[in-house]
GROMACS .gro file of C-alpha atoms in nm:
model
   97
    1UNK     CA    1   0.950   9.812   5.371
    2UNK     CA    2   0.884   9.494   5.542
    3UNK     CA    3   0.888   9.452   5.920
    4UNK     CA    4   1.242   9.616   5.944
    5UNK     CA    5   1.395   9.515   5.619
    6UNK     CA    6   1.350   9.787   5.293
    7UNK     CA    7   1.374   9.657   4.979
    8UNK     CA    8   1.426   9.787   4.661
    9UNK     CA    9   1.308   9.686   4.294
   10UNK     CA   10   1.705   9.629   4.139
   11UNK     CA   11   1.983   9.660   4.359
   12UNK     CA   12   2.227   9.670   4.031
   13UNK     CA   13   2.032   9.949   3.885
   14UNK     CA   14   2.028  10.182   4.191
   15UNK     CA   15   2.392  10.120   4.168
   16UNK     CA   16   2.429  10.247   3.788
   17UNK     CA   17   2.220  10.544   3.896
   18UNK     CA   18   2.417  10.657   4.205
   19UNK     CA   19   2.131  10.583   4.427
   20UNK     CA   20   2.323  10.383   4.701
   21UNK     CA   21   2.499  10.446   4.978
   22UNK     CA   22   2.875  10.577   4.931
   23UNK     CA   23   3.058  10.393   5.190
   24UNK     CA   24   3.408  10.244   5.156
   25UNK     CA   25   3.358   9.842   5.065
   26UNK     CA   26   3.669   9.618   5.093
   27UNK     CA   27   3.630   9.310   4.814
   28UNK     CA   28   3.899   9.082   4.774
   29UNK     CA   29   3.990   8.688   4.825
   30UNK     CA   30   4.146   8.442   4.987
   31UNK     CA   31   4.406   8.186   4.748
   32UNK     CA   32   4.158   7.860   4.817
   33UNK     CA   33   3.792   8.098   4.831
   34UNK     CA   34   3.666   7.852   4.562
   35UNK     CA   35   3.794   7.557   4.647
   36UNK     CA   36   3.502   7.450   4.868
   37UNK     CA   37   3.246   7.511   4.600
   38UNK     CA   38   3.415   7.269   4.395
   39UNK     CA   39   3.468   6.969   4.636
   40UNK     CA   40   3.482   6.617   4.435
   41UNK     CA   41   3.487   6.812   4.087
   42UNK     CA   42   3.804   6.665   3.912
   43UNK     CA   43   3.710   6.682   3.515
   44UNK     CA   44   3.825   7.013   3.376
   45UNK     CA   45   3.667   6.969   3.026
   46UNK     CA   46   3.294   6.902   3.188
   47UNK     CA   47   3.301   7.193   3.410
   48UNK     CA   48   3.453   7.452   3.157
   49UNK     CA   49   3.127   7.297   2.924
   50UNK     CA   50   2.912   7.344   3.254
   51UNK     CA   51   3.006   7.661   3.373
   52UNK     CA   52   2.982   7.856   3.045
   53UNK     CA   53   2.778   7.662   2.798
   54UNK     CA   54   2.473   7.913   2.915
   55UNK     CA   55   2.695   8.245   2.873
   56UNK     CA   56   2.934   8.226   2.552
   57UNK     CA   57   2.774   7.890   2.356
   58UNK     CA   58   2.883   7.579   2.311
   59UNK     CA   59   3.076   7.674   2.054
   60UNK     CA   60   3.270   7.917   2.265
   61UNK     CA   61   3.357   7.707   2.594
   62UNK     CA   62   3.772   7.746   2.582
   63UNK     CA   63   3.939   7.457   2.578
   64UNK     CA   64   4.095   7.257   2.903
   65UNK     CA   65   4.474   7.293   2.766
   66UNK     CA   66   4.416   7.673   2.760
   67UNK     CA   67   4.252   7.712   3.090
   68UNK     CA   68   4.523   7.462   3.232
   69UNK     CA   69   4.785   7.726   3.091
   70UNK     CA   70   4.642   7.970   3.295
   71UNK     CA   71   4.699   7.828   3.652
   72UNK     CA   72   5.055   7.647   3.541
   73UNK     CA   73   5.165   7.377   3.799
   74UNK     CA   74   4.788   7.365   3.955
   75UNK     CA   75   4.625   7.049   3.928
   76UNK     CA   76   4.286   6.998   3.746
   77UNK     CA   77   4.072   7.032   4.040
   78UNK     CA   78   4.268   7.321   4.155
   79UNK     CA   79   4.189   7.460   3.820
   80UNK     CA   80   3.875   7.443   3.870
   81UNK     CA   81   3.893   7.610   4.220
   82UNK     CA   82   4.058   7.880   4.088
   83UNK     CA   83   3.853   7.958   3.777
   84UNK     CA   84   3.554   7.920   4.042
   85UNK     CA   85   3.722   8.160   4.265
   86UNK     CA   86   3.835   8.425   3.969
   87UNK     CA   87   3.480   8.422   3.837
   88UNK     CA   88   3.285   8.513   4.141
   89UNK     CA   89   3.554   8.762   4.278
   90UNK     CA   90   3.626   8.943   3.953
   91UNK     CA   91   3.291   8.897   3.761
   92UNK     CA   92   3.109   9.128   4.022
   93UNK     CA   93   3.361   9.402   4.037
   94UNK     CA   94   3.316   9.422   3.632
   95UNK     CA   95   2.936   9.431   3.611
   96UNK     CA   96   2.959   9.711   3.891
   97UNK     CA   97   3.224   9.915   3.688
   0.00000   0.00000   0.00000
């Protein structure tokens, strides 16, 4: 404990060991949650290589045309807004499952 604040050495594996508190949580988002994360980012094919370069490979970074088929009608930079958004909302719930 410091001052008032307790830490603890890994949050994540407390969790996988049922050491945490058992409250209800409430995790969700809003339509636009990543659009302000991705302000003045309009090239689909350089963020996809961006984002996941460093967790699939180069090799594996899908292509623009498939992630564009995902999110039909959306623009490129709302694309990108919503993979943002999908990531960080849905990534968390799996690594805590």
């Amino acid at each position: 404990m410091i001052g008032s604040v307790t830490f603890f050495d890994d949050p994540l594996q407390r969790i996988r060991t049922g050491q945490f508190a058992r409250v209800p949580i409430l995790l969700g988002n809003m339509e636009d949650d990543g659009t302000v994360l991705t302000y003045n980012t309009s090239d689909l094919a350089a963020y996809l290589a961006g984002q996941f370069r460093s967790i699939v490979g180069s090799e594996s970074v899908p292509p623009a045309d498939m992630v564009r088929a995902l999110y039909p009608g959306s623009s490129d930079p709302q694309v990108i807004a919503g993979t943002l958004r999908d990531i960080l909302s849905r990534w968390c719930v799996h690594i805590l499952v």
